[in-house]
Structures are given as structure tokens and as C-alpha cells.
Amino acid sequence: GAVVSQHPSRVICKSGTSVKIECRSLDFQATTMFWYRQFPKQSLMLMATSNEGSKATYEQGVEKDKFLINHASLTLSTLTVTSAHPEDSSFYICSARELGDQETQYFGPGTRLLVL
Amino acid sequence: KQEVTQIPAALSVPEGENLVLNCSFTDSAIYNLQWFRQDPGKGLTSLLLIQSSQREQTSGRLNASLDKSSGRSTLYIAASQPGDSATYLCAVKNQAGTALIFGKGTTLSVSS
């Protein structure tokens, strides 16, 4: 089956620093990747949709200058949390949609971010 | 805007019981609906996917139904086991190729 990996799985950083999270599709080409954020005991909230080679589409209320998304290849998308603050501490999950598949989203294992 | 609601938020049952988790969505014009399992601090495991034209899907002890016109889905778990303890998430896809929209989940605890 299709596998999506995320790196790192867990990161702790100081307030004000930037953190980059990678999302990779290991055995398929992902034309579209979705980034979600999940706060404790809350649901997954869609942050943005990224299509390979084009700018990401952000959901209402998500700051595009704070959460930089790059989808430069068919197997890699990155989310950079710039100038992170404690309120950005969350569980970030990516998912990928394979080229030609309109139905299935494959989810990564998530990245736990803690900003001190 | 599509909203997905799951009831109850938490559920505790003794081992062996049959149980039903509920999911409702505000816009009935969905493409498909999916149930996931999430263990604490972990990613998502897909359980069942129901297309908009389908009424139900079954996998082992799990059965998911869909009533699109009323905006409801249920996940039925038969003969629950302690290993079923997890958070169960319901998600809908409004159109082909778009992102899944999630409910807040039901946290299930099955005691032995």
C-alpha cells in the first residue's frame, strides 16, 4: 500500500525559531498534499492544500506567511512554521493524494511540535 | 461550509458489548465518507470508506452505514475488545480530489 512518511516525528524548539516538517510519499507520486493541524482532544483541521509546482491554497484563518508550504516535487512537500510560538504547539499531519486517484488520501504518522 | 459532528465525544463500555458511534454532516452532497481510528499520539488508520452511492461497508467486526439524505453515518462495532480502545474519527469528502473534513472524534474505552 501507499506509504507517507513525515520527518521529524517529534520536535522541540525555542520560541521565535523556525521549524521545517517534511512529508514524503514513498512509493507513489503525490500531485496533491494536504496539511492538517490537530490540537489536543480536537479534530484534524485542514490548514492548506498544496499542488505540485504551484502555490498552496490556505484555509481561512491560516496565516500563509507563518506557515510556508513548498511542494517542489511529486514526492515531497514541506511545511515551515516560521517564528514559532507556544500556541503553535500541535500535532501536524500531512496526507497525500496519488496522481489520478480522486478518492484516497494517504496519511503520514504526524509530527509533534512543542514550542517552548 | 461542511461541518461534521460526532456523538458521543467519549464512550466507555465493558468488553464484549456491541456499540454504535454516530456521525452527522451538514451538507448532504458528499462524495464519500470515511471512518478512521487514531491511537493516542499516533497517525490515522483508515477503517472503512463509503462512497456516496453506497449504503454500508463491512470489515470484520466493523460495519459503517451511510444515510446521505439525512446527513448521517454510524459505525457499528460488534463484540468490542480492549484493543478497540482508541479515538474514532469520521470524515467526509465534499468533492472528488478535495480534502477530507473531520469530526472531533469519539474516544472509546473498552474495559476487560
mmCIF file with all atom_site columns, C-alpha atoms in Angstrom:
data_model
loop_
_atom_site.group_PDB
_atom_site.id
_atom_site.type_symbol
_atom_site.label_atom_id
_atom_site.label_alt_id
_atom_site.label_comp_id
_atom_site.label_asym_id
_atom_site.label_entity_id
_atom_site.label_seq_id
_atom_site.pdbx_PDB_ins_code
_atom_site.Cartn_x
_atom_site.Cartn_y
_atom_site.Cartn_z
_atom_site.occupancy
_atom_site.B_iso_or_equiv
_atom_site.pdbx_formal_charge
_atom_site.auth_seq_id
_atom_site.auth_comp_id
_atom_site.auth_asym_id
_atom_site.auth_atom_id
_atom_site.pdbx_PDB_model_num
ATOM 1   C CA . GLY A 1 1   ? 0.000   0.000  0.000   1.00 0.00 ? 1   GLY A CA 1
ATOM 2   C CA . ALA A 1 2   ? 0.903   3.624  -0.394  1.00 0.00 ? 2   ALA A CA 1
ATOM 3   C CA . VAL A 1 3   ? 3.084   4.990  2.370   1.00 0.00 ? 3   VAL A CA 1
ATOM 4   C CA . VAL A 1 4   ? 3.526   8.559  3.513   1.00 0.00 ? 4   VAL A CA 1
ATOM 5   C CA . SER A 1 5   ? 6.337   9.480  5.865   1.00 0.00 ? 5   SER A CA 1
ATOM 6   C CA . GLN A 1 6   ? 6.909   12.580 7.938   1.00 0.00 ? 6   GLN A CA 1
ATOM 7   C CA . HIS A 1 7   ? 10.105  13.888 9.408   1.00 0.00 ? 7   HIS A CA 1
ATOM 8   C CA . PRO A 1 8   ? 10.750  14.652 12.154  1.00 0.00 ? 8   PRO A CA 1
ATOM 9   C CA . SER A 1 9   ? 8.248   12.696 14.220  1.00 0.00 ? 9   SER A CA 1
ATOM 10  C CA . ARG A 1 10  ? 8.803   14.981 17.171  1.00 0.00 ? 10  ARG A CA 1
ATOM 11  C CA . VAL A 1 11  ? 10.492  18.357 17.540  1.00 0.00 ? 11  VAL A CA 1
ATOM 12  C CA . ILE A 1 12  ? 11.046  20.746 20.400  1.00 0.00 ? 12  ILE A CA 1
ATOM 13  C CA . CYS A 1 13  ? 12.160  24.266 19.625  1.00 0.00 ? 13  CYS A CA 1
ATOM 14  C CA . LYS A 1 14  ? 12.527  27.643 21.265  1.00 0.00 ? 14  LYS A CA 1
ATOM 15  C CA . SER A 1 15  ? 10.052  30.413 20.707  1.00 0.00 ? 15  SER A CA 1
ATOM 16  C CA . GLY A 1 16  ? 10.992  32.561 17.722  1.00 0.00 ? 16  GLY A CA 1
ATOM 17  C CA . THR A 1 17  ? 12.758  29.867 15.762  1.00 0.00 ? 17  THR A CA 1
ATOM 18  C CA . SER A 1 18  ? 11.553  28.251 12.538  1.00 0.00 ? 18  SER A CA 1
ATOM 19  C CA . VAL A 1 19  ? 10.798  24.575 12.119  1.00 0.00 ? 19  VAL A CA 1
ATOM 20  C CA . LYS A 1 20  ? 10.543  22.609 8.893   1.00 0.00 ? 20  LYS A CA 1
ATOM 21  C CA . ILE A 1 21  ? 8.443   19.462 8.614   1.00 0.00 ? 21  ILE A CA 1
ATOM 22  C CA . GLU A 1 22  ? 8.817   17.148 5.647   1.00 0.00 ? 22  GLU A CA 1
ATOM 23  C CA . CYS A 1 23  ? 6.115   14.991 4.126   1.00 0.00 ? 23  CYS A CA 1
ATOM 24  C CA . ARG A 1 24  ? 7.140   12.343 1.607   1.00 0.00 ? 24  ARG A CA 1
ATOM 25  C CA . SER A 1 25  ? 5.195   9.887  -0.496  1.00 0.00 ? 25  SER A CA 1
ATOM 26  C CA . LEU A 1 26  ? 7.455   6.848  -0.567  1.00 0.00 ? 26  LEU A CA 1
ATOM 27  C CA . ASP A 1 27  ? 6.095   4.707  -3.346  1.00 0.00 ? 27  ASP A CA 1
ATOM 28  C CA . PHE A 1 28  ? 3.787   6.916  -5.369  1.00 0.00 ? 28  PHE A CA 1
ATOM 29  C CA . GLN A 1 29  ? 3.607   10.323 -6.951  1.00 0.00 ? 29  GLN A CA 1
ATOM 30  C CA . ALA A 1 30  ? 1.532   12.786 -4.988  1.00 0.00 ? 30  ALA A CA 1
ATOM 31  C CA . THR A 1 31  ? 0.158   15.614 -7.075  1.00 0.00 ? 31  THR A CA 1
ATOM 32  C CA . THR A 1 32  ? -1.700  16.990 -4.087  1.00 0.00 ? 32  THR A CA 1
ATOM 33  C CA . MET A 1 33  ? -0.753  17.078 -0.438  1.00 0.00 ? 33  MET A CA 1
ATOM 34  C CA . PHE A 1 34  ? -2.872  18.300 2.435   1.00 0.00 ? 34  PHE A CA 1
ATOM 35  C CA . TRP A 1 35  ? -1.619  19.684 5.731   1.00 0.00 ? 35  TRP A CA 1
ATOM 36  C CA . TYR A 1 36  ? -3.686  19.323 8.885   1.00 0.00 ? 36  TYR A CA 1
ATOM 37  C CA . ARG A 1 37  ? -3.203  20.500 12.446  1.00 0.00 ? 37  ARG A CA 1
ATOM 38  C CA . GLN A 1 38  ? -4.634  18.773 15.482  1.00 0.00 ? 38  GLN A CA 1
ATOM 39  C CA . PHE A 1 39  ? -4.767  20.306 18.953  1.00 0.00 ? 39  PHE A CA 1
ATOM 40  C CA . PRO A 1 40  ? -5.236  18.044 21.991  1.00 0.00 ? 40  PRO A CA 1
ATOM 41  C CA . LYS A 1 41  ? -8.663  16.416 22.046  1.00 0.00 ? 41  LYS A CA 1
ATOM 42  C CA . GLN A 1 42  ? -9.630  18.292 18.916  1.00 0.00 ? 42  GLN A CA 1
ATOM 43  C CA . SER A 1 43  ? -10.220 17.218 15.371  1.00 0.00 ? 43  SER A CA 1
ATOM 44  C CA . LEU A 1 44  ? -7.886  17.490 12.448  1.00 0.00 ? 44  LEU A CA 1
ATOM 45  C CA . MET A 1 45  ? -8.234  20.936 10.951  1.00 0.00 ? 45  MET A CA 1
ATOM 46  C CA . LEU A 1 46  ? -7.230  21.437 7.349   1.00 0.00 ? 46  LEU A CA 1
ATOM 47  C CA . MET A 1 47  ? -4.588  24.133 7.063   1.00 0.00 ? 47  MET A CA 1
ATOM 48  C CA . ALA A 1 48  ? -3.758  24.123 3.388   1.00 0.00 ? 48  ALA A CA 1
ATOM 49  C CA . THR A 1 49  ? -3.797  22.201 0.146   1.00 0.00 ? 49  THR A CA 1
ATOM 50  C CA . SER A 1 50  ? -0.659  22.110 -1.955  1.00 0.00 ? 50  SER A CA 1
ATOM 51  C CA . ASN A 1 51  ? -0.368  21.050 -5.541  1.00 0.00 ? 51  ASN A CA 1
ATOM 52  C CA . GLU A 1 52  ? 2.977   20.186 -7.034  1.00 0.00 ? 52  GLU A CA 1
ATOM 53  C CA . GLY A 1 53  ? 4.570   23.142 -8.718  1.00 0.00 ? 53  GLY A CA 1
ATOM 54  C CA . SER A 1 54  ? 2.034   25.732 -7.645  1.00 0.00 ? 54  SER A CA 1
ATOM 55  C CA . LYS A 1 55  ? 1.249   27.871 -4.634  1.00 0.00 ? 55  LYS A CA 1
ATOM 56  C CA . ALA A 1 56  ? -0.609  26.336 -1.754  1.00 0.00 ? 56  ALA A CA 1
ATOM 57  C CA . THR A 1 57  ? -4.219  27.189 -1.041  1.00 0.00 ? 57  THR A CA 1
ATOM 58  C CA . TYR A 1 58  ? -4.714  28.117 2.606   1.00 0.00 ? 58  TYR A CA 1
ATOM 59  C CA . GLU A 1 59  ? -7.867  27.713 4.640   1.00 0.00 ? 59  GLU A CA 1
ATOM 60  C CA . GLN A 1 60  ? -9.485  30.734 6.163   1.00 0.00 ? 60  GLN A CA 1
ATOM 61  C CA . GLY A 1 61  ? -7.686  31.848 9.300   1.00 0.00 ? 61  GLY A CA 1
ATOM 62  C CA . VAL A 1 62  ? -4.382  30.184 8.474   1.00 0.00 ? 62  VAL A CA 1
ATOM 63  C CA . GLU A 1 63  ? -1.537  32.672 8.001   1.00 0.00 ? 63  GLU A CA 1
ATOM 64  C CA . LYS A 1 64  ? 0.296   31.829 4.810   1.00 0.00 ? 64  LYS A CA 1
ATOM 65  C CA . ASP A 1 65  ? 3.310   33.903 5.810   1.00 0.00 ? 65  ASP A CA 1
ATOM 66  C CA . LYS A 1 66  ? 3.634   31.974 9.033   1.00 0.00 ? 66  LYS A CA 1
ATOM 67  C CA . PHE A 1 67  ? 3.053   28.507 7.653   1.00 0.00 ? 67  PHE A CA 1
ATOM 68  C CA . LEU A 1 68  ? 5.135   28.270 4.500   1.00 0.00 ? 68  LEU A CA 1
ATOM 69  C CA . ILE A 1 69  ? 4.336   25.330 2.285   1.00 0.00 ? 69  ILE A CA 1
ATOM 70  C CA . ASN A 1 70  ? 6.527   24.133 -0.550  1.00 0.00 ? 70  ASN A CA 1
ATOM 71  C CA . HIS A 1 71  ? 5.585   21.285 -2.880  1.00 0.00 ? 71  HIS A CA 1
ATOM 72  C CA . ALA A 1 72  ? 8.507   21.280 -5.251  1.00 0.00 ? 72  ALA A CA 1
ATOM 73  C CA . SER A 1 73  ? 8.360   17.650 -6.330  1.00 0.00 ? 73  SER A CA 1
ATOM 74  C CA . LEU A 1 74  ? 5.820   14.883 -6.749  1.00 0.00 ? 74  LEU A CA 1
ATOM 75  C CA . THR A 1 75  ? 7.091   13.125 -3.643  1.00 0.00 ? 75  THR A CA 1
ATOM 76  C CA . LEU A 1 76  ? 7.905   15.913 -1.205  1.00 0.00 ? 76  LEU A CA 1
ATOM 77  C CA . SER A 1 77  ? 6.046   18.727 0.479   1.00 0.00 ? 77  SER A CA 1
ATOM 78  C CA . THR A 1 78  ? 7.411   20.798 3.335   1.00 0.00 ? 78  THR A CA 1
ATOM 79  C CA . LEU A 1 79  ? 5.683   22.887 5.983   1.00 0.00 ? 79  LEU A CA 1
ATOM 80  C CA . THR A 1 80  ? 7.794   25.532 7.681   1.00 0.00 ? 80  THR A CA 1
ATOM 81  C CA . VAL A 1 81  ? 6.467   27.103 10.837  1.00 0.00 ? 81  VAL A CA 1
ATOM 82  C CA . THR A 1 82  ? 8.189   30.477 10.939  1.00 0.00 ? 82  THR A CA 1
ATOM 83  C CA . SER A 1 83  ? 8.887   32.326 14.168  1.00 0.00 ? 83  SER A CA 1
ATOM 84  C CA . ALA A 1 84  ? 7.154   29.623 16.152  1.00 0.00 ? 84  ALA A CA 1
ATOM 85  C CA . HIS A 1 85  ? 5.335   30.477 19.363  1.00 0.00 ? 85  HIS A CA 1
ATOM 86  C CA . PRO A 1 86  ? 3.981   28.240 22.128  1.00 0.00 ? 86  PRO A CA 1
ATOM 87  C CA . GLU A 1 87  ? 0.475   28.455 20.655  1.00 0.00 ? 87  GLU A CA 1
ATOM 88  C CA . ASP A 1 88  ? 1.814   26.760 17.515  1.00 0.00 ? 88  ASP A CA 1
ATOM 89  C CA . SER A 1 89  ? 2.499   23.638 19.553  1.00 0.00 ? 89  SER A CA 1
ATOM 90  C CA . SER A 1 90  ? 0.363   20.982 17.962  1.00 0.00 ? 90  SER A CA 1
ATOM 91  C CA . PHE A 1 91  ? 0.279   17.711 16.056  1.00 0.00 ? 91  PHE A CA 1
ATOM 92  C CA . TYR A 1 92  ? 0.816   18.307 12.344  1.00 0.00 ? 92  TYR A CA 1
ATOM 93  C CA . ILE A 1 93  ? -0.327  15.615 9.918   1.00 0.00 ? 93  ILE A CA 1
ATOM 94  C CA . CYS A 1 94  ? 0.108   15.542 6.181   1.00 0.00 ? 94  CYS A CA 1
ATOM 95  C CA . SER A 1 95  ? -1.735  13.448 3.663   1.00 0.00 ? 95  SER A CA 1
ATOM 96  C CA . ALA A 1 96  ? -1.135  12.805 0.016   1.00 0.00 ? 96  ALA A CA 1
ATOM 97  C CA . ARG A 1 97  ? -3.307  12.088 -2.964  1.00 0.00 ? 97  ARG A CA 1
ATOM 98  C CA . GLU A 1 98  ? -1.865  9.968  -5.735  1.00 0.00 ? 98  GLU A CA 1
ATOM 99  C CA . LEU A 1 99  ? -1.836  11.141 -9.318  1.00 0.00 ? 99  LEU A CA 1
ATOM 100 C CA . GLY A 1 100 ? -5.108  10.075 -10.910 1.00 0.00 ? 100 GLY A CA 1
ATOM 101 C CA . ASP A 1 101 ? -6.764  8.962  -7.662  1.00 0.00 ? 101 ASP A CA 1
ATOM 102 C CA . GLN A 1 102 ? -9.604  11.278 -6.672  1.00 0.00 ? 102 GLN A CA 1
ATOM 103 C CA . GLU A 1 103 ? -10.741 9.243  -3.708  1.00 0.00 ? 103 GLU A CA 1
ATOM 104 C CA . THR A 1 104 ? -7.973  8.209  -1.419  1.00 0.00 ? 104 THR A CA 1
ATOM 105 C CA . GLN A 1 105 ? -5.853  10.283 0.939   1.00 0.00 ? 105 GLN A CA 1
ATOM 106 C CA . TYR A 1 106 ? -2.878  8.534  2.493   1.00 0.00 ? 106 TYR A CA 1
ATOM 107 C CA . PHE A 1 107 ? -1.892  9.948  5.850   1.00 0.00 ? 107 PHE A CA 1
ATOM 108 C CA . GLY A 1 108 ? 1.501   10.376 7.376   1.00 0.00 ? 108 GLY A CA 1
ATOM 109 C CA . PRO A 1 109 ? 2.225   9.429  11.001  1.00 0.00 ? 109 PRO A CA 1
ATOM 110 C CA . GLY A 1 110 ? 2.262   13.043 12.149  1.00 0.00 ? 110 GLY A CA 1
ATOM 111 C CA . THR A 1 111 ? 4.798   15.408 13.699  1.00 0.00 ? 111 THR A CA 1
ATOM 112 C CA . ARG A 1 112 ? 4.509   16.562 17.282  1.00 0.00 ? 112 ARG A CA 1
ATOM 113 C CA . LEU A 1 113 ? 5.737   20.145 17.639  1.00 0.00 ? 113 LEU A CA 1
ATOM 114 C CA . LEU A 1 114 ? 6.411   21.645 21.038  1.00 0.00 ? 114 LEU A CA 1
ATOM 115 C CA . VAL A 1 115 ? 7.458   25.284 21.191  1.00 0.00 ? 115 VAL A CA 1
ATOM 116 C CA . LEU A 1 116 ? 8.948   26.379 24.489  1.00 0.00 ? 116 LEU A CA 1
ATOM 117 C CA . LYS B 2 1   ? -19.473 25.153 4.864   1.00 0.00 ? 1   LYS B CA 1
ATOM 118 C CA . GLN B 2 2   ? -19.447 21.452 5.676   1.00 0.00 ? 2   GLN B CA 1
ATOM 119 C CA . GLU B 2 3   ? -19.404 20.610 9.365   1.00 0.00 ? 3   GLU B CA 1
ATOM 120 C CA . VAL B 2 4   ? -19.005 17.135 10.810  1.00 0.00 ? 4   VAL B CA 1
ATOM 121 C CA . THR B 2 5   ? -20.265 16.264 14.283  1.00 0.00 ? 5   THR B CA 1
ATOM 122 C CA . GLN B 2 6   ? -19.639 13.090 16.241  1.00 0.00 ? 6   GLN B CA 1
ATOM 123 C CA . ILE B 2 7   ? -21.661 11.875 19.191  1.00 0.00 ? 7   ILE B CA 1
ATOM 124 C CA . PRO B 2 8   ? -20.804 10.855 21.831  1.00 0.00 ? 8   PRO B CA 1
ATOM 125 C CA . ALA B 2 9   ? -17.470 12.541 22.465  1.00 0.00 ? 9   ALA B CA 1
ATOM 126 C CA . ALA B 2 10  ? -16.446 9.683  24.738  1.00 0.00 ? 10  ALA B CA 1
ATOM 127 C CA . LEU B 2 11  ? -17.744 6.219  25.453  1.00 0.00 ? 11  LEU B CA 1
ATOM 128 C CA . SER B 2 12  ? -16.784 3.553  27.977  1.00 0.00 ? 12  SER B CA 1
ATOM 129 C CA . VAL B 2 13  ? -18.048 0.003  27.648  1.00 0.00 ? 13  VAL B CA 1
ATOM 130 C CA . PRO B 2 14  ? -17.180 -3.414 29.067  1.00 0.00 ? 14  PRO B CA 1
ATOM 131 C CA . GLU B 2 15  ? -15.568 -5.949 26.805  1.00 0.00 ? 15  GLU B CA 1
ATOM 132 C CA . GLY B 2 16  ? -17.971 -7.869 24.609  1.00 0.00 ? 16  GLY B CA 1
ATOM 133 C CA . GLU B 2 17  ? -20.549 -5.160 24.137  1.00 0.00 ? 17  GLU B CA 1
ATOM 134 C CA . ASN B 2 18  ? -21.810 -4.083 20.743  1.00 0.00 ? 18  ASN B CA 1
ATOM 135 C CA . LEU B 2 19  ? -21.711 -0.326 20.248  1.00 0.00 ? 19  LEU B CA 1
ATOM 136 C CA . VAL B 2 20  ? -22.628 2.390  17.805  1.00 0.00 ? 20  VAL B CA 1
ATOM 137 C CA . LEU B 2 21  ? -20.764 5.598  17.069  1.00 0.00 ? 21  LEU B CA 1
ATOM 138 C CA . ASN B 2 22  ? -22.611 8.407  15.362  1.00 0.00 ? 22  ASN B CA 1
ATOM 139 C CA . CYS B 2 23  ? -21.535 10.943 12.781  1.00 0.00 ? 23  CYS B CA 1
ATOM 140 C CA . SER B 2 24  ? -23.575 13.707 11.175  1.00 0.00 ? 24  SER B CA 1
ATOM 141 C CA . PHE B 2 25  ? -22.709 16.204 8.473   1.00 0.00 ? 25  PHE B CA 1
ATOM 142 C CA . THR B 2 26  ? -24.459 19.398 7.469   1.00 0.00 ? 26  THR B CA 1
ATOM 143 C CA . ASP B 2 27  ? -24.144 19.251 3.682   1.00 0.00 ? 27  ASP B CA 1
ATOM 144 C CA . SER B 2 28  ? -25.533 16.009 2.314   1.00 0.00 ? 28  SER B CA 1
ATOM 145 C CA . ALA B 2 29  ? -23.909 16.463 -1.106  1.00 0.00 ? 29  ALA B CA 1
ATOM 146 C CA . ILE B 2 30  ? -20.812 14.451 -0.260  1.00 0.00 ? 30  ILE B CA 1
ATOM 147 C CA . TYR B 2 31  ? -18.506 12.429 -2.454  1.00 0.00 ? 31  TYR B CA 1
ATOM 148 C CA . ASN B 2 32  ? -17.627 9.837  0.164   1.00 0.00 ? 32  ASN B CA 1
ATOM 149 C CA . LEU B 2 33  ? -17.343 9.274  3.891   1.00 0.00 ? 33  LEU B CA 1
ATOM 150 C CA . GLN B 2 34  ? -14.556 7.564  5.761   1.00 0.00 ? 34  GLN B CA 1
ATOM 151 C CA . TRP B 2 35  ? -14.042 6.247  9.274   1.00 0.00 ? 35  TRP B CA 1
ATOM 152 C CA . PHE B 2 36  ? -10.587 6.309  10.841  1.00 0.00 ? 36  PHE B CA 1
ATOM 153 C CA . ARG B 2 37  ? -9.019  5.088  14.021  1.00 0.00 ? 37  ARG B CA 1
ATOM 154 C CA . GLN B 2 38  ? -6.419  7.138  15.873  1.00 0.00 ? 38  GLN B CA 1
ATOM 155 C CA . ASP B 2 39  ? -4.393  5.828  18.793  1.00 0.00 ? 39  ASP B CA 1
ATOM 156 C CA . PRO B 2 40  ? -3.009  8.356  21.295  1.00 0.00 ? 40  PRO B CA 1
ATOM 157 C CA . GLY B 2 41  ? -0.214  10.431 19.775  1.00 0.00 ? 41  GLY B CA 1
ATOM 158 C CA . LYS B 2 42  ? -0.341  8.486  16.543  1.00 0.00 ? 42  LYS B CA 1
ATOM 159 C CA . GLY B 2 43  ? -1.456  8.977  12.979  1.00 0.00 ? 43  GLY B CA 1
ATOM 160 C CA . LEU B 2 44  ? -4.619  7.718  11.329  1.00 0.00 ? 44  LEU B CA 1
ATOM 161 C CA . THR B 2 45  ? -5.650  4.226  10.324  1.00 0.00 ? 45  THR B CA 1
ATOM 162 C CA . SER B 2 46  ? -8.387  4.016  7.707   1.00 0.00 ? 46  SER B CA 1
ATOM 163 C CA . LEU B 2 47  ? -11.163 1.627  8.718   1.00 0.00 ? 47  LEU B CA 1
ATOM 164 C CA . LEU B 2 48  ? -13.944 1.934  6.177   1.00 0.00 ? 48  LEU B CA 1
ATOM 165 C CA . LEU B 2 49  ? -14.738 4.101  3.178   1.00 0.00 ? 49  LEU B CA 1
ATOM 166 C CA . ILE B 2 50  ? -18.290 4.503  1.914   1.00 0.00 ? 50  ILE B CA 1
ATOM 167 C CA . GLN B 2 51  ? -18.982 6.022  -1.474  1.00 0.00 ? 51  GLN B CA 1
ATOM 168 C CA . SER B 2 52  ? -21.928 8.402  -1.739  1.00 0.00 ? 52  SER B CA 1
ATOM 169 C CA . SER B 2 53  ? -23.854 5.804  -3.731  1.00 0.00 ? 53  SER B CA 1
ATOM 170 C CA . GLN B 2 54  ? -23.365 3.094  -1.110  1.00 0.00 ? 54  GLN B CA 1
ATOM 171 C CA . ARG B 2 55  ? -25.418 2.386  1.995   1.00 0.00 ? 55  ARG B CA 1
ATOM 172 C CA . GLU B 2 56  ? -22.891 0.445  4.046   1.00 0.00 ? 56  GLU B CA 1
ATOM 173 C CA . GLN B 2 57  ? -19.487 -1.165 4.215   1.00 0.00 ? 57  GLN B CA 1
ATOM 174 C CA . THR B 2 58  ? -18.272 -4.010 6.397   1.00 0.00 ? 58  THR B CA 1
ATOM 175 C CA . SER B 2 59  ? -14.870 -5.114 7.557   1.00 0.00 ? 59  SER B CA 1
ATOM 176 C CA . GLY B 2 60  ? -14.626 -7.834 10.177  1.00 0.00 ? 60  GLY B CA 1
ATOM 177 C CA . ARG B 2 61  ? -16.419 -6.654 13.329  1.00 0.00 ? 61  ARG B CA 1
ATOM 178 C CA . LEU B 2 62  ? -16.961 -3.195 11.887  1.00 0.00 ? 62  LEU B CA 1
ATOM 179 C CA . ASN B 2 63  ? -19.950 -2.039 9.909   1.00 0.00 ? 63  ASN B CA 1
ATOM 180 C CA . ALA B 2 64  ? -20.446 1.503  8.682   1.00 0.00 ? 64  ALA B CA 1
ATOM 181 C CA . SER B 2 65  ? -23.706 2.780  7.294   1.00 0.00 ? 65  SER B CA 1
ATOM 182 C CA . LEU B 2 66  ? -24.468 5.923  5.357   1.00 0.00 ? 66  LEU B CA 1
ATOM 183 C CA . ASP B 2 67  ? -27.735 7.797  5.015   1.00 0.00 ? 67  ASP B CA 1
ATOM 184 C CA . LYS B 2 68  ? -26.721 10.635 2.787   1.00 0.00 ? 68  LYS B CA 1
ATOM 185 C CA . SER B 2 69  ? -30.122 12.279 2.586   1.00 0.00 ? 69  SER B CA 1
ATOM 186 C CA . SER B 2 70  ? -30.292 12.728 6.335   1.00 0.00 ? 70  SER B CA 1
ATOM 187 C CA . GLY B 2 71  ? -26.599 13.530 6.660   1.00 0.00 ? 71  GLY B CA 1
ATOM 188 C CA . ARG B 2 72  ? -25.779 10.645 8.974   1.00 0.00 ? 72  ARG B CA 1
ATOM 189 C CA . SER B 2 73  ? -23.411 7.745  9.299   1.00 0.00 ? 73  SER B CA 1
ATOM 190 C CA . THR B 2 74  ? -22.948 5.160  12.012  1.00 0.00 ? 74  THR B CA 1
ATOM 191 C CA . LEU B 2 75  ? -20.050 2.903  12.859  1.00 0.00 ? 75  LEU B CA 1
ATOM 192 C CA . TYR B 2 76  ? -21.116 -0.328 14.483  1.00 0.00 ? 76  TYR B CA 1
ATOM 193 C CA . ILE B 2 77  ? -18.530 -2.311 16.425  1.00 0.00 ? 77  ILE B CA 1
ATOM 194 C CA . ALA B 2 78  ? -19.511 -5.830 17.355  1.00 0.00 ? 78  ALA B CA 1
ATOM 195 C CA . ALA B 2 79  ? -18.169 -7.713 20.359  1.00 0.00 ? 79  ALA B CA 1
ATOM 196 C CA . SER B 2 80  ? -15.868 -4.925 21.467  1.00 0.00 ? 80  SER B CA 1
ATOM 197 C CA . GLN B 2 81  ? -12.365 -5.745 22.746  1.00 0.00 ? 81  GLN B CA 1
ATOM 198 C CA . PRO B 2 82  ? -9.875  -3.763 24.850  1.00 0.00 ? 82  PRO B CA 1
ATOM 199 C CA . GLY B 2 83  ? -7.766  -3.411 21.713  1.00 0.00 ? 83  GLY B CA 1
ATOM 200 C CA . ASP B 2 84  ? -10.564 -1.385 20.157  1.00 0.00 ? 84  ASP B CA 1
ATOM 201 C CA . SER B 2 85  ? -9.840  1.424  22.617  1.00 0.00 ? 85  SER B CA 1
ATOM 202 C CA . ALA B 2 86  ? -8.922  4.469  20.528  1.00 0.00 ? 86  ALA B CA 1
ATOM 203 C CA . THR B 2 87  ? -10.410 7.622  19.065  1.00 0.00 ? 87  THR B CA 1
ATOM 204 C CA . TYR B 2 88  ? -12.652 7.063  16.062  1.00 0.00 ? 88  TYR B CA 1
ATOM 205 C CA . LEU B 2 89  ? -12.852 9.849  13.518  1.00 0.00 ? 89  LEU B CA 1
ATOM 206 C CA . CYS B 2 90  ? -15.471 10.382 10.865  1.00 0.00 ? 90  CYS B CA 1
ATOM 207 C CA . ALA B 2 91  ? -14.510 12.392 7.780   1.00 0.00 ? 91  ALA B CA 1
ATOM 208 C CA . VAL B 2 92  ? -16.324 13.454 4.630   1.00 0.00 ? 92  VAL B CA 1
ATOM 209 C CA . LYS B 2 93  ? -15.076 14.425 1.215   1.00 0.00 ? 93  LYS B CA 1
ATOM 210 C CA . ASN B 2 94  ? -17.290 17.001 -0.491  1.00 0.00 ? 94  ASN B CA 1
ATOM 211 C CA . GLN B 2 95  ? -15.934 16.561 -3.985  1.00 0.00 ? 95  GLN B CA 1
ATOM 212 C CA . ALA B 2 96  ? -13.508 14.259 -5.734  1.00 0.00 ? 96  ALA B CA 1
ATOM 213 C CA . GLY B 2 97  ? -9.958  15.279 -5.082  1.00 0.00 ? 97  GLY B CA 1
ATOM 214 C CA . THR B 2 98  ? -10.701 17.677 -2.237  1.00 0.00 ? 98  THR B CA 1
ATOM 215 C CA . ALA B 2 99  ? -9.549  17.326 1.345   1.00 0.00 ? 99  ALA B CA 1
ATOM 216 C CA . LEU B 2 100 ? -11.340 15.281 3.953   1.00 0.00 ? 100 LEU B CA 1
ATOM 217 C CA . ILE B 2 101 ? -13.226 17.240 6.606   1.00 0.00 ? 101 ILE B CA 1
ATOM 218 C CA . PHE B 2 102 ? -13.082 15.654 10.036  1.00 0.00 ? 102 PHE B CA 1
ATOM 219 C CA . GLY B 2 103 ? -15.294 15.459 13.071  1.00 0.00 ? 103 GLY B CA 1
ATOM 220 C CA . LYS B 2 104 ? -13.830 15.784 16.564  1.00 0.00 ? 104 LYS B CA 1
ATOM 221 C CA . GLY B 2 105 ? -13.986 12.063 17.131  1.00 0.00 ? 105 GLY B CA 1
ATOM 222 C CA . THR B 2 106 ? -15.359 9.660  19.687  1.00 0.00 ? 106 THR B CA 1
ATOM 223 C CA . THR B 2 107 ? -12.899 8.340  22.251  1.00 0.00 ? 107 THR B CA 1
ATOM 224 C CA . LEU B 2 108 ? -13.738 4.735  23.045  1.00 0.00 ? 108 LEU B CA 1
ATOM 225 C CA . SER B 2 109 ? -12.534 2.857  26.081  1.00 0.00 ? 109 SER B CA 1
ATOM 226 C CA . VAL B 2 110 ? -13.228 -0.854 26.328  1.00 0.00 ? 110 VAL B CA 1
ATOM 227 C CA . SER B 2 111 ? -12.518 -2.387 29.706  1.00 0.00 ? 111 SER B CA 1
ATOM 228 C CA . SER B 2 112 ? -11.640 -6.040 30.256  1.00 0.00 ? 112 SER B CA 1
#
